[in-house]
């Protein structure tokens, strides 16, 4: 399944996001996009490092108007650099980059050096030129040094730099040496890393670690000009198993392969430079053996040459765009939809009397087939700028009875003997649990057992998902609602972590009810909102009914559709909402998810787990009926 979605980087980069002090490399769940480092061409002005960014790994936009972000003249011995390879350090405290030190105007056999760079922030880089011919003995007939890359070798506990070299009339061979602790020089003499059995040239090596095995993608030079693969379990062992066939999916000559793992996915992207055509080709694979082209889903407003892509955090994206600018075509006013960066869905919203802030509690989206396993929260003082408060509940670490399908949470604030408590109801593995915290940003502690893991009497289909919690101001009672395919309710006990089973009632409004119930009270009326259709459908939408009590008979208005798609603005799949009343005011907002815009509508079923969170006004007629919501951008 594809992660196609328009970048829309401005959606959060001006939202006051906070830096994260990582003591180790970020976990996969902390990544929010991608950084693409590349150079542009064979003219001297184009032999420099450029940046592009993407939120989804499919749609990339150049930063700094596609101009260099590092001055080649200040870091190189030749005045130009090519083939940038970027790597995040294992300790998460910075980045390394390796570059070919050359300009093609001086000829393809004219360079003897590479450049090593290091940075703490992706903006400021220190550099070192490593001239192999000058620093290593026995290099008198060295012709060229090409495409250096870096990988951490756990056996040596050092960073390995590997690159191709050609001596005299011999073949290009991929060599390696370890970098010193400062990443400013190489230790020892270069040694061959990989020698293909056919003795032919090999260049542009790119290594990825998958399940403890190292996959080396390299270009064969002069006999096919394609990408081949060799595998080992120890980088410096010299024991590589060559794989049959070529991995590129074109008959054109290619070079400069780069491979990266897609965030929250088992899929890898292999890209390479179809240099004679001046284009790039993108393929994907789960086994790193068979690849499928998906160029039709890729967009770039630049033409890269031999580059690499790494995942980056939300804060790192903000740092990059603060420095190099947000692409002008995506500039938007500060009040905008979606309100969160990245893929999130099923949003619950809360105003906390303890902190005086608003909190969003969404499903973490972007996982194939809704396979997420953790929940996050975001806080705001103004409903515009949202701070990522991090993971508040991780099923794999914090919940003993489920470790998958973390969906559709809800929350309530209670004053218990003068102290605020927060009860967080959530879906996990198609059951409903509850966790408790003393603060709206957690940490939350699971109760230890599912609260709802059964079907109400008489219900045969559907799922036990999508909880909603409601406090009745008239009676002081608290209620839990849930259901997919049916709507059920039960009164909660005073402990808020158990239900009165004898109060369970099925109150499905009509055949349009699918899931995502939300209940609120206004001017003596109880409103029940729900989602119709399937979240993978562009027609996912919200209807409502009213009642005179939290469990009373539902009255369904004739025109009860209040939230639906708007093709004129490219908005589809609007549903699964919560509702917010501004404290002390008759001012209301609906918080919901939609397909990522504008490309979600092209994704088929995958749009149903690549969603984004929006907020719009919820208004009422004089008779209390709800006006259809005007979805906005």
XYZ file of C-alpha atoms in Angstrom:
633
model
C 0.000 0.000 0.000
C 1.213 3.486 -0.793
C 1.813 6.502 1.369
C 0.725 8.959 -1.305
C -0.108 12.328 0.211
C 0.701 15.898 -0.670
C 3.522 17.289 1.403
C 1.820 20.368 2.865
C 4.773 20.888 5.125
C 3.476 24.207 6.361
C 0.680 22.435 8.145
C 2.756 22.292 11.298
C 6.095 23.857 10.815
C 4.834 27.165 12.183
C 2.964 25.484 15.034
C 5.485 25.973 17.827
C 6.830 22.431 17.910
C 9.372 21.652 20.598
C 12.811 20.112 20.355
C 13.376 16.582 21.591
C 16.501 15.775 23.549
C 17.262 12.325 22.234
C 19.858 10.287 24.082
C 19.618 7.669 21.382
C 18.365 7.583 17.824
C 14.649 8.358 17.501
C 12.275 5.422 17.406
C 10.422 4.822 14.156
C 7.246 6.212 15.715
C 9.002 9.582 16.211
C 9.651 10.121 12.510
C 7.391 12.521 10.637
C 8.963 12.768 7.189
C 12.046 12.399 5.018
C 15.123 14.371 3.994
C 16.506 13.864 0.485
C 20.130 14.955 -0.104
C 21.197 15.162 -3.743
C 23.230 17.074 -6.308
C 21.852 18.342 -9.601
C 24.224 17.846 -12.528
C 27.619 18.071 -14.186
C 28.078 21.829 -14.255
C 30.196 23.243 -11.445
C 27.270 25.180 -9.963
C 25.235 21.962 -9.797
C 27.948 19.894 -8.100
C 26.809 20.781 -4.599
C 24.584 19.449 -1.821
C 20.865 20.234 -2.098
C 17.970 19.336 0.196
C 14.395 18.266 -0.397
C 11.807 17.154 2.122
C 8.749 14.942 2.103
C 6.082 14.011 4.587
C 5.302 10.647 3.011
C 8.323 9.512 0.984
C 6.414 9.942 -2.255
C 6.047 13.680 -2.768
C 9.223 15.745 -2.414
C 9.769 19.488 -2.454
C 13.139 21.195 -2.782
C 14.282 23.520 -0.022
C 16.151 26.790 -0.620
C 14.593 27.086 -4.086
C 16.603 24.051 -5.212
C 19.871 25.877 -4.554
C 22.815 24.421 -2.590
C 22.617 24.334 1.194
C 26.398 23.894 1.595
C 29.057 25.844 -0.307
C 31.127 23.286 -2.229
C 34.097 25.637 -2.477
C 34.505 25.790 1.298
C 34.423 22.036 1.909
C 36.143 20.466 -1.107
C 39.564 20.482 -2.755
C 38.187 20.579 -6.293
C 35.434 23.152 -5.877
C 32.645 20.626 -6.403
C 31.023 17.701 -4.584
C 28.774 14.903 -5.800
C 26.924 11.809 -4.569
C 25.909 12.988 -1.055
C 25.270 10.162 1.409
C 23.736 11.131 4.750
C 23.565 8.961 7.874
C 22.082 9.478 11.322
C 24.496 8.645 14.126
C 23.698 5.616 16.263
C 23.505 7.743 19.423
C 21.003 10.086 17.803
C 23.147 13.138 18.539
C 23.981 14.132 15.003
C 24.567 13.232 11.387
C 27.416 12.251 9.089
C 27.686 12.936 5.378
C 30.179 11.581 2.843
C 30.735 13.133 -0.581
C 32.755 12.634 -3.732
C 35.250 15.509 -3.959
C 35.252 16.267 -7.669
C 33.998 18.334 -10.525
C 33.293 16.511 -13.772
C 34.648 19.423 -15.823
C 38.126 18.154 -14.969
C 37.397 14.647 -16.241
C 36.163 11.390 -14.757
C 39.668 10.281 -13.728
C 40.607 13.522 -12.016
C 39.713 13.131 -8.357
C 41.555 11.408 -5.542
C 39.573 12.604 -2.543
C 36.360 12.413 -0.576
C 34.781 14.832 1.907
C 33.538 13.830 5.358
C 31.084 16.122 7.134
C 29.393 16.066 10.502
C 26.530 18.076 11.963
C 24.397 18.272 15.075
C 21.428 19.923 13.412
C 21.474 19.266 9.618
C 22.184 22.979 9.111
C 25.739 23.602 10.271
C 28.401 21.211 8.976
C 32.107 20.856 9.694
C 34.175 19.193 6.976
C 37.373 17.285 6.317
C 38.956 16.455 2.952
C 40.453 12.950 2.769
C 42.862 12.662 -0.169
C 43.512 8.933 -0.502
C 46.556 9.363 -2.737
C 48.216 11.737 -0.284
C 47.357 9.955 2.954
C 47.682 6.295 2.018
C 50.823 4.562 0.628
C 50.806 2.653 -2.645
C 48.277 4.865 -4.398
C 50.492 6.267 -7.137
C 48.301 4.908 -9.963
C 45.007 5.879 -8.317
C 42.643 7.291 -10.926
C 39.447 8.127 -9.042
C 37.614 8.012 -5.732
C 33.846 7.788 -6.115
C 30.630 7.777 -4.090
C 31.688 7.293 -0.446
C 29.058 6.113 2.007
C 28.971 5.374 5.723
C 27.429 2.656 7.880
C 27.867 1.704 11.521
C 29.619 -1.648 11.962
C 28.453 -3.205 15.261
C 31.242 -5.799 15.130
C 33.953 -3.137 15.052
C 31.859 -0.578 16.979
C 33.014 2.005 14.457
C 31.664 3.812 11.435
C 32.746 2.164 8.197
C 33.313 4.378 5.168
C 33.123 2.520 1.860
C 33.669 3.816 -1.666
C 34.899 2.731 -5.078
C 38.403 3.308 -6.446
C 40.050 2.632 -9.773
C 43.798 2.081 -10.113
C 45.520 2.233 -13.496
C 43.699 0.095 -16.035
C 42.061 -2.080 -13.390
C 38.407 -2.372 -12.536
C 36.610 -0.126 -10.074
C 36.569 -1.862 -6.701
C 34.623 -1.032 -3.559
C 37.006 -0.452 -0.645
C 36.446 0.375 3.008
C 38.193 1.889 6.007
C 36.938 2.916 9.439
C 36.530 6.559 10.356
C 38.238 7.922 13.422
C 36.172 8.897 16.462
C 35.841 12.504 15.255
C 34.778 11.484 11.754
C 37.565 13.652 10.361
C 39.944 10.999 8.977
C 40.257 7.335 8.085
C 42.084 4.775 10.196
C 44.476 2.394 8.439
C 44.746 1.641 4.767
C 41.778 0.962 2.472
C 40.838 -2.692 2.091
C 38.574 -4.311 -0.505
C 35.032 -4.604 0.834
C 33.503 -6.621 -1.990
C 35.043 -8.321 -5.016
C 32.492 -9.705 -7.477
C 33.352 -13.160 -8.758
C 33.365 -11.999 -12.376
C 36.123 -9.490 -11.650
C 34.162 -6.697 -13.299
C 33.871 -3.125 -12.042
C 31.462 -2.231 -9.250
C 30.686 1.301 -8.019
C 28.031 3.257 -6.114
C 27.602 0.761 -3.293
C 24.710 1.314 -0.884
C 24.244 -0.953 2.148
C 21.120 -1.442 4.237
C 20.716 -3.615 7.332
C 17.591 -5.763 7.390
C 17.057 -8.303 10.174
C 20.782 -8.633 10.866
C 21.805 -9.099 7.244
C 23.568 -6.472 5.161
C 22.289 -5.920 1.628
C 24.799 -4.273 -0.726
C 23.261 -2.734 -3.828
C 25.936 -1.787 -6.349
C 26.273 -0.787 -9.970
C 28.065 -3.045 -12.433
C 30.122 -0.815 -14.699
C 30.701 -1.618 -18.366
C 28.720 -4.857 -18.615
C 25.073 -4.100 -18.184
C 25.249 -0.847 -16.244
C 22.666 -2.129 -13.796
C 22.079 -2.605 -10.071
C 23.070 -5.936 -8.517
C 22.863 -7.249 -4.970
C 25.167 -9.100 -2.567
C 24.407 -10.126 1.036
C 26.493 -10.787 4.142
C 26.022 -11.078 7.896
C 29.318 -9.348 8.732
C 30.403 -6.181 6.972
C 34.178 -6.648 7.038
C 34.224 -10.423 6.607
C 34.646 -10.363 2.845
C 32.048 -13.148 2.654
C 29.362 -11.810 0.375
C 26.746 -13.956 -1.343
C 26.013 -12.559 -4.779
C 22.391 -12.625 -5.885
C 21.308 -13.387 -9.452
C 19.888 -10.860 -11.853
C 19.549 -7.100 -11.814
C 17.383 -5.081 -9.416
C 16.626 -2.053 -11.580
C 13.318 -2.218 -13.427
C 14.427 -0.520 -16.625
C 16.580 -1.437 -19.616
C 18.230 1.977 -19.488
C 21.658 2.430 -17.884
C 21.399 3.398 -14.209
C 23.677 4.347 -11.328
C 23.633 5.874 -7.852
C 21.214 3.513 -6.166
C 19.874 4.431 -2.746
C 17.540 2.416 -0.563
C 15.506 3.421 2.479
C 12.778 1.897 4.625
C 9.411 3.582 4.579
C 8.274 4.825 7.990
C 5.922 2.493 9.875
C 6.069 -0.057 7.085
C 7.872 -3.228 6.056
C 8.347 -1.780 2.577
C 11.663 -0.504 1.223
C 12.126 2.014 -1.573
C 14.977 1.538 -4.055
C 15.743 4.575 -6.184
C 18.400 5.095 -8.829
C 19.578 7.631 -11.333
C 18.613 6.863 -14.943
C 21.428 9.205 -15.891
C 21.250 9.083 -19.675
C 17.594 10.108 -19.577
C 18.024 12.664 -16.798
C 15.408 10.988 -14.629
C 15.025 9.011 -11.413
C 13.181 5.731 -11.007
C 11.584 4.521 -7.769
C 10.806 0.880 -6.955
C 9.532 -0.850 -3.816
C 9.974 -4.228 -2.179
C 9.368 -5.988 1.113
C 11.941 -8.757 0.638
C 14.697 -6.681 -1.065
C 14.664 -9.208 -3.877
C 11.711 -8.464 -6.128
C 11.023 -4.812 -6.888
C 8.066 -3.048 -8.444
C 8.153 0.394 -10.072
C 5.816 3.023 -8.627
C 7.054 6.137 -10.441
C 3.505 7.242 -11.165
C 3.056 7.981 -7.463
C 6.242 10.048 -7.095
C 6.386 13.819 -7.502
C 9.415 16.127 -7.263
C 9.782 19.778 -8.209
C 13.493 19.265 -8.920
C 15.723 16.864 -10.881
C 18.080 15.001 -8.528
C 21.278 13.153 -9.251
C 22.720 10.371 -7.033
C 21.370 11.092 -3.565
C 20.128 9.467 -0.371
C 17.036 9.686 1.800
C 16.703 9.352 5.576
C 13.709 9.662 7.905
C 13.568 12.739 10.124
C 11.549 13.863 13.123
C 8.954 16.609 13.227
C 11.387 18.923 14.992
C 14.080 18.231 12.411
C 11.662 19.081 9.610
C 10.836 22.316 11.372
C 14.528 23.122 11.804
C 15.128 22.564 8.089
C 12.205 24.669 6.915
C 12.922 27.412 9.450
C 16.389 27.694 7.930
C 15.800 27.047 4.248
C 12.220 28.197 3.851
C 8.917 26.502 3.218
C 8.152 26.038 -0.503
C 6.178 29.106 -1.551
C 3.395 27.161 -3.234
C 2.455 25.681 0.118
C 2.451 28.902 2.146
C -0.834 29.171 4.023
C -2.263 31.400 6.790
C -1.584 30.360 10.383
C -5.168 29.192 10.952
C -5.343 26.115 8.755
C -6.470 22.535 8.243
C -5.219 19.953 8.894
C -4.132 21.044 12.368
C -1.590 18.267 12.949
C 1.336 17.266 10.787
C 1.392 13.660 9.737
C -1.222 10.965 9.584
C -3.722 10.969 12.470
C -7.377 10.019 12.717
C -10.375 9.529 15.058
C -9.598 12.725 17.009
C -10.856 13.245 20.563
C -10.584 16.759 21.991
C -10.536 17.892 25.627
C -10.317 21.197 27.460
C -8.409 20.655 30.698
C -9.489 22.705 33.701
C -6.247 21.700 35.382
C -3.908 23.203 32.787
C -6.161 25.617 30.893
C -5.123 23.998 27.622
C -6.777 21.995 24.866
C -5.655 18.448 24.092
C -6.071 16.301 20.986
C -6.020 12.514 21.351
C -5.982 10.869 17.903
C -5.314 7.469 16.428
C -1.723 7.323 15.153
C -2.355 6.682 11.473
C -0.214 5.737 8.489
C 0.135 2.077 9.467
C -0.840 -0.464 6.824
C -4.264 -1.933 7.608
C -4.580 0.214 10.754
C -1.707 -1.619 12.461
C -0.665 1.175 14.861
C 0.306 0.291 18.420
C 0.710 3.586 20.315
C -1.206 6.739 21.204
C 0.046 10.331 21.329
C -1.435 13.602 22.513
C -1.013 17.200 21.385
C -1.637 20.325 23.473
C -2.610 23.864 22.492
C -3.502 27.147 24.142
C -5.315 28.537 21.108
C -6.485 25.605 18.923
C -3.996 26.697 16.233
C -0.514 25.875 17.487
C -0.209 22.280 18.680
C 2.653 20.874 20.712
C 3.486 17.191 20.399
C 3.428 15.841 23.966
C 4.724 12.479 22.824
C 3.507 8.923 23.327
C 1.135 8.585 26.269
C 0.335 4.884 25.921
C 2.310 2.220 24.064
C 0.424 -1.056 23.733
C 3.610 -3.068 23.322
C 5.076 -1.740 26.561
C 2.179 -0.558 28.691
C -0.717 -2.922 27.988
C -0.546 -6.630 28.824
C -3.743 -7.747 27.082
C -3.231 -6.264 23.560
C -0.354 -5.043 21.392
C -1.998 -4.002 18.130
C -4.694 -1.902 16.456
C -4.520 1.155 18.718
C -7.607 3.086 17.637
C -10.125 5.769 18.459
C -9.517 6.948 22.043
C -11.679 9.170 24.207
C -11.011 10.887 27.522
C -12.733 12.572 30.435
C -11.454 14.844 33.202
C -12.827 14.210 36.705
C -12.271 15.977 39.997
C -11.718 13.205 42.533
C -11.491 14.467 46.106
C -9.935 17.730 44.995
C -7.485 16.128 42.576
C -7.842 15.928 38.814
C -7.909 12.476 37.248
C -8.003 11.608 33.569
C -9.704 8.443 32.343
C -8.615 7.436 28.871
C -10.707 4.827 27.022
C -9.130 3.278 23.958
C -9.482 0.518 21.397
C -6.842 -2.221 21.239
C -7.126 -5.479 19.311
C -10.860 -4.846 18.829
C -11.461 -4.523 22.570
C -11.879 -1.446 24.740
C -9.575 -0.648 27.636
C -9.112 2.195 30.092
C -5.986 3.890 31.432
C -5.682 6.534 34.142
C -3.394 9.538 34.663
C -3.030 12.580 36.906
C -2.243 14.856 33.980
C -3.863 15.215 30.546
C -0.477 14.581 28.904
C 0.041 11.398 30.894
C 1.732 9.113 31.528
C -1.289 6.812 31.568
C -1.454 3.512 33.430
C -3.608 0.764 31.988
C -6.168 -0.838 34.282
C -4.760 -4.275 33.467
C -7.765 -5.778 31.698
C -10.094 -4.894 28.833
C -13.246 -3.090 29.900
C -15.318 -4.203 26.900
C -14.392 -7.526 25.295
C -17.863 -8.915 24.626
C -20.898 -8.226 22.460
C -24.101 -6.943 24.057
C -26.945 -9.409 24.195
C -28.637 -9.753 20.840
C -25.737 -8.308 18.835
C -24.167 -10.748 16.400
C -21.942 -8.648 14.124
C -19.705 -5.629 14.314
C -16.718 -4.877 16.517
C -16.188 -3.662 20.063
C -14.399 -0.426 19.145
C -14.722 3.376 19.126
C -15.561 4.277 22.743
C -17.040 7.601 23.821
C -17.381 8.768 27.426
C -20.006 11.261 28.584
C -20.789 12.891 31.928
C -24.441 13.812 32.416
C -24.591 17.167 34.182
C -28.203 16.570 35.190
C -27.680 13.358 37.133
C -23.937 13.220 37.708
C -23.832 9.792 36.083
C -21.132 8.792 33.616
C -21.719 6.707 30.511
C -19.579 4.747 28.087
C -20.756 4.302 24.477
C -19.162 2.047 21.880
C -19.709 -0.112 18.828
C -19.127 -0.719 15.138
C -22.240 -1.871 13.294
C -24.203 -1.286 16.480
C -24.369 1.368 19.200
C -24.283 0.314 22.841
C -24.210 2.231 26.120
C -23.544 1.338 29.749
C -23.325 3.358 32.930
C -19.859 3.534 34.435
C -19.270 2.772 38.074
C -17.898 5.515 40.296
C -14.381 4.122 39.846
C -14.678 4.997 36.118
C -12.795 1.808 35.192
C -15.731 -0.618 35.295
C -19.298 -0.636 34.024
C -22.656 -1.597 35.484
C -23.374 -4.532 33.218
C -27.064 -4.529 34.060
C -27.337 -1.082 32.436
C -26.057 -2.164 29.021
C -28.420 -1.051 26.299
C -28.284 -1.280 22.517
C -29.512 1.956 20.951
C -28.434 1.811 17.301
C -30.112 4.818 15.627
C -30.715 3.402 12.122
C -29.027 1.595 9.238
C -26.698 4.533 8.572
C -24.843 3.920 11.830
C -21.374 2.505 11.258
C -19.135 3.654 14.120
C -17.565 6.610 15.898
C -20.357 7.749 18.210
C -19.954 11.079 20.016
C -22.395 12.459 22.597
C -22.695 16.035 23.885
C -25.283 18.199 25.650
C -26.556 21.666 24.699
C -29.572 23.648 25.880
C -31.401 20.664 27.326
C -30.783 18.417 24.307
C -28.523 15.374 24.083
C -26.890 15.097 20.675
C -25.635 11.801 19.246
C -23.248 11.997 16.279
C -21.968 9.004 14.323
C -20.109 8.069 11.147
C -21.751 6.461 8.141
C -20.104 4.239 5.502
C -16.501 2.968 5.613
C -13.471 5.050 6.545
C -11.895 3.930 3.244
C -14.787 5.491 1.348
C -14.805 9.061 0.057
C -18.418 9.152 1.304
C -17.531 8.544 4.962
C -19.615 11.181 6.711
C -21.370 12.256 9.912
C -25.066 12.175 10.855
C -26.822 12.965 14.105
C -29.843 12.306 16.293
C -31.189 13.885 19.481
C -32.613 12.568 22.737
C -33.988 13.799 26.049
C -31.634 11.618 28.101
C -28.228 9.925 27.687
C -29.961 6.596 27.028
C -33.275 7.824 25.768
C -35.074 7.135 22.540
C -33.309 8.754 19.607
C -35.065 11.237 17.346
C -33.542 11.372 13.886
C -34.065 14.675 12.041
C -35.098 14.498 8.422
C -31.956 16.306 7.267
C -29.415 14.861 9.673
C -26.312 14.773 7.462
C -23.995 17.430 8.898
C -20.478 16.603 7.664
C -19.570 15.248 4.228
C -17.084 15.509 1.387
C -16.536 18.646 -0.657
C -15.051 17.730 -4.058
C -14.684 21.416 -4.959
C -11.939 21.757 -2.333
C -10.584 18.226 -2.634
C -11.920 17.160 0.773
C -13.087 13.536 1.058
C -13.711 10.901 3.710
C -14.853 13.291 6.454
C -15.858 11.472 9.619
C -15.216 10.048 13.087
C -15.518 13.250 15.038
C -15.553 14.745 18.487
C -17.062 18.070 19.557
C -15.633 20.934 21.616
C -17.459 23.706 23.450
C -15.296 26.703 24.302
C -15.575 26.997 28.103
C -18.221 29.500 29.162
C -19.371 30.219 25.604
C -21.975 28.931 23.184
C -19.139 28.436 20.696
C -18.672 24.956 19.275
C -16.239 23.129 17.026
C -16.253 19.753 15.331
C -12.959 17.867 15.177
C -12.759 15.140 12.537
C -10.504 13.333 10.122
C -10.481 13.300 6.345
C -8.444 11.681 3.590
C -5.036 13.306 3.286
C -5.406 16.079 0.796
C -5.151 16.230 -2.166
C -3.863 12.771 -3.067
C -5.844 10.568 -0.688
C -8.666 10.302 -3.173
C -6.231 8.545 -5.548
C -5.032 5.960 -3.033
C -7.921 3.516 -3.026
C -8.370 1.635 0.234
C -5.059 2.937 1.604
C -6.667 6.358 2.007
C -8.512 4.825 4.951
C -5.341 4.673 7.013
C -3.658 7.814 5.705
C -5.895 10.429 7.267
C -5.436 13.890 8.775
C -7.152 15.849 11.551
C -9.190 19.006 10.949
C -11.235 21.454 13.038
C -14.208 23.470 11.805
C -17.063 25.408 13.371
C -20.190 23.609 14.492
C -23.238 25.874 14.340
C -26.888 25.492 15.290
C -30.181 26.812 14.019
C -32.589 28.572 16.389
C -34.536 25.344 16.893
C -31.385 23.545 18.031
C -30.852 21.584 14.844
C -27.270 21.362 13.602
C -26.294 23.229 10.476
C -24.288 21.348 7.839
C -20.607 21.963 8.511
C -18.672 24.011 6.002
C -15.371 22.169 5.633
C -12.477 24.582 5.303
C -8.832 24.530 4.380
